[in-house]
PDB file of C-alpha atoms and ligand atoms in Angstrom:
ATOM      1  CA  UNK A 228       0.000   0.000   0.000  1.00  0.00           C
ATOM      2  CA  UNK A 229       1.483   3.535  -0.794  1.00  0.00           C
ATOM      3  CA  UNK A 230       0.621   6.177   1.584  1.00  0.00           C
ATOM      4  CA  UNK A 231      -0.296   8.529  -1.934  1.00  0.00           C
ATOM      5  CA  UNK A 232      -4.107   8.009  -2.360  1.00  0.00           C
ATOM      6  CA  UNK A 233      -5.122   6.193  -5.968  1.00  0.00           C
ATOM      7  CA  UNK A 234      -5.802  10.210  -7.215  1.00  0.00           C
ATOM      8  CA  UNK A 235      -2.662  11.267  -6.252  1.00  0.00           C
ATOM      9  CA  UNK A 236      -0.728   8.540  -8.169  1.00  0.00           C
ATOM     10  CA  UNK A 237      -3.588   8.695 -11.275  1.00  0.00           C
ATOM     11  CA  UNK A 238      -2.292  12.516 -11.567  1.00  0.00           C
ATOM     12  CA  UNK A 239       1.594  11.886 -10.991  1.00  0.00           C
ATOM     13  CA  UNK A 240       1.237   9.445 -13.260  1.00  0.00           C
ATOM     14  CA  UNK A 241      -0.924  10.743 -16.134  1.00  0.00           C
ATOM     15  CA  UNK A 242      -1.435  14.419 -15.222  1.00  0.00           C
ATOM     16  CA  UNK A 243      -3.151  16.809 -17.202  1.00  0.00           C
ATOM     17  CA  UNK A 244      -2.672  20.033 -18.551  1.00  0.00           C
ATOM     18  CA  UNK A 245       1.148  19.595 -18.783  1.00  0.00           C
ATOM     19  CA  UNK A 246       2.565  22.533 -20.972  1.00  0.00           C
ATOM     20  CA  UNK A 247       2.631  25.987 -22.023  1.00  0.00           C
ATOM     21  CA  UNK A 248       0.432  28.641 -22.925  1.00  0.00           C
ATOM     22  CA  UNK A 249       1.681  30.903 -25.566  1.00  0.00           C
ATOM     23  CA  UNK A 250       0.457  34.637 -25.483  1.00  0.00           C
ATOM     24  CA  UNK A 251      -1.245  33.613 -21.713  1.00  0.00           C
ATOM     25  CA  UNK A 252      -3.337  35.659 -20.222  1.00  0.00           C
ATOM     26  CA  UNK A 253      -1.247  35.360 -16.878  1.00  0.00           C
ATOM     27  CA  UNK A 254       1.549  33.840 -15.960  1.00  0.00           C
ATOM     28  CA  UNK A 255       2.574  32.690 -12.511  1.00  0.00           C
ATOM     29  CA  UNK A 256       5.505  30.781 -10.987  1.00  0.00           C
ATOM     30  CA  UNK A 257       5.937  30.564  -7.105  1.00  0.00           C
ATOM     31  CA  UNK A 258       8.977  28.044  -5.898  1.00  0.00           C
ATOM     32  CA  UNK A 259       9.507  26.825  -2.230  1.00  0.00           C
ATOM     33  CA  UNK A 260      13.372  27.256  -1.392  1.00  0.00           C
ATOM     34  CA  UNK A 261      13.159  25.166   1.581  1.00  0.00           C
ATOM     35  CA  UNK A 262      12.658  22.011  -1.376  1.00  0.00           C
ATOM     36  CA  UNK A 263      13.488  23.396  -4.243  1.00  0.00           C
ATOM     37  CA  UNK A 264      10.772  22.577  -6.278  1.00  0.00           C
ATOM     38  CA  UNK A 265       8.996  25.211  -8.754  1.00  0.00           C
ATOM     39  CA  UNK A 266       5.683  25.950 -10.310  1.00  0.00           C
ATOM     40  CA  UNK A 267       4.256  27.250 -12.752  1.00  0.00           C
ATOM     41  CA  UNK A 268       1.003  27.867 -13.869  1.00  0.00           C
ATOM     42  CA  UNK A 269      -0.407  29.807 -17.389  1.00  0.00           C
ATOM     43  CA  UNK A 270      -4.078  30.757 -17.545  1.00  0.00           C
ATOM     44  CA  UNK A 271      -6.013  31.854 -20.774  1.00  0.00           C
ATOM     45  CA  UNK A 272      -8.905  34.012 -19.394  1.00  0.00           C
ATOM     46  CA  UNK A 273     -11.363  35.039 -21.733  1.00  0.00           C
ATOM     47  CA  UNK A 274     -13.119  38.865 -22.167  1.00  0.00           C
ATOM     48  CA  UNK A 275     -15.699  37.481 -20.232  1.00  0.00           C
ATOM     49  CA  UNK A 276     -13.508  36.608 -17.337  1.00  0.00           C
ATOM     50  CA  UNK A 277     -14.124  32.751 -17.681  1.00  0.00           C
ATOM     51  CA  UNK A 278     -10.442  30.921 -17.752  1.00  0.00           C
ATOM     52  CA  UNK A 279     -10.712  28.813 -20.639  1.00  0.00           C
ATOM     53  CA  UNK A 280      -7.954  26.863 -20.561  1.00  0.00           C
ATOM     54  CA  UNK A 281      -4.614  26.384 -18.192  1.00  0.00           C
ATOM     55  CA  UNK A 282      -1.535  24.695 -18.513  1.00  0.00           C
ATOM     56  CA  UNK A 283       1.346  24.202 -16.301  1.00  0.00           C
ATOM     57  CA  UNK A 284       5.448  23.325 -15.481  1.00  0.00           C
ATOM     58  CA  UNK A 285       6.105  22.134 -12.089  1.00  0.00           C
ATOM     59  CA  UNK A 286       9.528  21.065 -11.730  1.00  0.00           C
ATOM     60  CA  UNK A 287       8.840  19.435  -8.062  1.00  0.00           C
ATOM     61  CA  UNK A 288       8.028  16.589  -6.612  1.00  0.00           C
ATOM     62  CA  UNK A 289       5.411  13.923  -7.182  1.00  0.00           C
ATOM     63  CA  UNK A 290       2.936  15.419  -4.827  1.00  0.00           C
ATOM     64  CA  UNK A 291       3.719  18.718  -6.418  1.00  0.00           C
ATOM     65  CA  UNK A 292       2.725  17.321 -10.135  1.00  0.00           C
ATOM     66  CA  UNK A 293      -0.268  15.328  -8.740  1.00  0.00           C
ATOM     67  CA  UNK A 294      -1.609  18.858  -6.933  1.00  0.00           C
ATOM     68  CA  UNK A 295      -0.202  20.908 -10.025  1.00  0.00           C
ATOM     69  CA  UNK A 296      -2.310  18.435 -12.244  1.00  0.00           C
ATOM     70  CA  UNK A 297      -5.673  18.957 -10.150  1.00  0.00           C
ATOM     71  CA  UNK A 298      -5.303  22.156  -9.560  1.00  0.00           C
ATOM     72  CA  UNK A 299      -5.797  23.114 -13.238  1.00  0.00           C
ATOM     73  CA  UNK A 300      -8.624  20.348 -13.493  1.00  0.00           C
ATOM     74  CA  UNK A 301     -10.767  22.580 -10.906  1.00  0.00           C
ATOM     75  CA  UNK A 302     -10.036  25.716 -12.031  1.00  0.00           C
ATOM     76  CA  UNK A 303     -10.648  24.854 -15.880  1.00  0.00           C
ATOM     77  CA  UNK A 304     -14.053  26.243 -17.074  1.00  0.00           C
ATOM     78  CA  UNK A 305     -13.843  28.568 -13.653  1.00  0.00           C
ATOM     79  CA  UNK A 306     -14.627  32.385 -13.446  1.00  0.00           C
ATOM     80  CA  UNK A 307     -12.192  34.273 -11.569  1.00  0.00           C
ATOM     81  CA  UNK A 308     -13.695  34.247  -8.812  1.00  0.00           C
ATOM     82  CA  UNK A 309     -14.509  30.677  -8.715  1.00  0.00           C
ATOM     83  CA  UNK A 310     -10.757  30.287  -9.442  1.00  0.00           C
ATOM     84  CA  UNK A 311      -9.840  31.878  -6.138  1.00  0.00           C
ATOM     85  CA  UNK A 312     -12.069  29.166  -4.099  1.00  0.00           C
ATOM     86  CA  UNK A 313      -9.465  26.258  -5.384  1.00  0.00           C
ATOM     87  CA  UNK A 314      -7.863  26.493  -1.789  1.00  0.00           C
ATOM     88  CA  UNK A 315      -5.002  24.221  -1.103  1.00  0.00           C
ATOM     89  CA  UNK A 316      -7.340  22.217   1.095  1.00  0.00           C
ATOM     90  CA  UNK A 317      -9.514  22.133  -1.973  1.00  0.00           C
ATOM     91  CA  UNK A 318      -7.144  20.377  -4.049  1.00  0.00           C
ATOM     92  CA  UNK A 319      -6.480  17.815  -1.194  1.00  0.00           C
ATOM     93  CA  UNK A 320      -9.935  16.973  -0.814  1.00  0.00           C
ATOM     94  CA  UNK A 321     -10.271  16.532  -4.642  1.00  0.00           C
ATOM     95  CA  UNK A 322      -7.110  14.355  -4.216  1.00  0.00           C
ATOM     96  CA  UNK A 323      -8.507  12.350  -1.236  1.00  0.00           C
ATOM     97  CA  UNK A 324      -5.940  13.728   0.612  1.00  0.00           C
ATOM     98  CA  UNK A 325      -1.913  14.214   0.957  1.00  0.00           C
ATOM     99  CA  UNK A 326       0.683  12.490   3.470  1.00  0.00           C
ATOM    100  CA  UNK A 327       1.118  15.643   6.327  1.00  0.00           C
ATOM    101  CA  UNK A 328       5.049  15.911   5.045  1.00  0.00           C
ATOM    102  CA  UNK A 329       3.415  17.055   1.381  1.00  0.00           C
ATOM    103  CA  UNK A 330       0.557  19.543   2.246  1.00  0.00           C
ATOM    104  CA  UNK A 331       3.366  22.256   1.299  1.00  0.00           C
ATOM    105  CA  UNK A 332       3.262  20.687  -2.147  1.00  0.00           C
ATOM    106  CA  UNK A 333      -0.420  21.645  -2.653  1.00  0.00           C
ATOM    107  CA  UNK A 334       0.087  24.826  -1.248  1.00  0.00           C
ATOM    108  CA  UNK A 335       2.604  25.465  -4.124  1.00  0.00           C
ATOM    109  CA  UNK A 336      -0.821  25.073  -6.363  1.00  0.00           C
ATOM    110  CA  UNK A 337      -2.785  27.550  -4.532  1.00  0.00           C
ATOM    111  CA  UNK A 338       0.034  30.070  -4.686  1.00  0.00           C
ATOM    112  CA  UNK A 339       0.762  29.482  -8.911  1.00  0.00           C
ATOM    113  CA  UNK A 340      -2.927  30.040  -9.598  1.00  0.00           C
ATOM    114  CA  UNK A 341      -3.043  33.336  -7.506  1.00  0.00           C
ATOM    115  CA  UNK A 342       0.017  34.443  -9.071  1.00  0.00           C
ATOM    116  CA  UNK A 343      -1.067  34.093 -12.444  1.00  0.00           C
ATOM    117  CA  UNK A 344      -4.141  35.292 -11.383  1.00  0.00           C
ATOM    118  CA  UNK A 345      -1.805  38.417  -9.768  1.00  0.00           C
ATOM    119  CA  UNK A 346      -0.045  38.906 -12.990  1.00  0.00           C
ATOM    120  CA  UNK A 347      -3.275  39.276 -15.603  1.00  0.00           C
ATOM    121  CA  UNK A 348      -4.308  41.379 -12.833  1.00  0.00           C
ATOM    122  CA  UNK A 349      -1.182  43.846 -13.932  1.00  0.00           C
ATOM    123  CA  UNK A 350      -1.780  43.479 -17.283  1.00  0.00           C
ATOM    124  CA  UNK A 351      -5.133  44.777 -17.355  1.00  0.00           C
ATOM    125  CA  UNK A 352      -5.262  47.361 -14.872  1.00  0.00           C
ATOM    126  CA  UNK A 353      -7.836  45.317 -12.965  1.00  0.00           C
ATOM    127  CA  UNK A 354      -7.918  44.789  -9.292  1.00  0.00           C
ATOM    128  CA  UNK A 355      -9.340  41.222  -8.090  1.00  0.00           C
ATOM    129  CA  UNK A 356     -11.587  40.984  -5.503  1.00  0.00           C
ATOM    130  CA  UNK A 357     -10.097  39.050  -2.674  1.00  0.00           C
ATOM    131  CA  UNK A 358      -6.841  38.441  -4.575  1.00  0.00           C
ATOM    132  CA  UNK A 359      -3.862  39.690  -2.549  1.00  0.00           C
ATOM    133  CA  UNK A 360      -0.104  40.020  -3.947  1.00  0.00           C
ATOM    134  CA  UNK A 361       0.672  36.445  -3.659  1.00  0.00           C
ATOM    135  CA  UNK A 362       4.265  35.636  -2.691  1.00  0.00           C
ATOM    136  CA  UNK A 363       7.149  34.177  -4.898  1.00  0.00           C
ATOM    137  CA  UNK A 364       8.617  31.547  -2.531  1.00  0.00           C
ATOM    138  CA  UNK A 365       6.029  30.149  -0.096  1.00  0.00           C
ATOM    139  CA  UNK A 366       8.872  28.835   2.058  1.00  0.00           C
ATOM    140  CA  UNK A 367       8.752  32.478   3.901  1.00  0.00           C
ATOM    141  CA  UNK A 368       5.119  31.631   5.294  1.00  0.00           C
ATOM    142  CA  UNK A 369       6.303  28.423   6.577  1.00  0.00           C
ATOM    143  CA  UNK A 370       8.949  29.925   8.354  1.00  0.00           C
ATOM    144  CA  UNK A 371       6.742  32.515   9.867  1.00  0.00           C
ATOM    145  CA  UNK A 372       4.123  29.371  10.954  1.00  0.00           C
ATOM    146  CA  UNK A 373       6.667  27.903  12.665  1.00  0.00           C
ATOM    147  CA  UNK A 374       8.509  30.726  14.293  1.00  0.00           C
TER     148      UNK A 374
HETATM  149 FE1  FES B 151       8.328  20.562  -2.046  1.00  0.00          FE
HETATM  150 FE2  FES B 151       6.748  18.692  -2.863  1.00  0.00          FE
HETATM  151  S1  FES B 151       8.523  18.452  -1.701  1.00  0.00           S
HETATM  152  S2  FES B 151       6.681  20.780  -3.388  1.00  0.00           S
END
């Protein structure tokens, strides 16, 4: 028995939306220093503010690529602000859950969406409601968290 749900090994194993977007709409990439690993996440969002398609890059882990992988399956389809709802916790749930030494991973997911989200943000002059400046290595909240 592996202590990865069957989810989590479906997605490390076959995981979607593995790529590029050229032209994206927003771009983010958010990295943990403490592991090394690195994600990133494009997002095509459409005039009407419905993300219509999102790719990503994670060079990480297999937890990270399994959370990177259903991350963009929830958020596909999304509005904006349905977008911002795909918590880290979200993604666990959808992944029946994540050994305690890998919730970091899916917090690397949360983080890459918001930043993207952050950065077609910029480029249209638009504020998001709810969406704060997310951070480029998420390593600095665990510190604080444990401090
Ligand atoms: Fe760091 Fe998985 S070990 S993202």
């Amino acid at each position: 028995m592996s202590v990865y749900s069957d989810k989590v090994l479906d997605h490390f194993e076959s995981p979607r939306n593995v790529g590029e977007i050229e032209n994206a709409s927003g771009v983010g990439t958010v990295g943990n220093a403490k592991c090394g690993d690195i994600m990133r996440i494009f997002l095509d969002i459409g005039d009407d503010g419905m993300i219509n398609d999102v790719k990503f890059k994670t060079f990480g882990c297999g937890a990270a690529i399994a959370t990177s992988s259903m991350a963009t399956e929830l958020v596909k389809g999304k509005s904006i602000q349905d977008a911002l709802k795909v918590t880290n916790k979200a993604v666990m749930e959808a992944l029946d859950g994540l050994p305690t030494a890998k919730i970091h991973c899916s917090l690397l997911a949360e983080e890459a969406i918001h930043a993207a989200l952050w950065d077609y943000a910029q480029k249209n002059g638009l504020e998001i409601e709810g969406l704060q400046q997310p951070k480029s290595d998420i390593h600095e909240d665990e510190s604080e968290e444990e401090d």
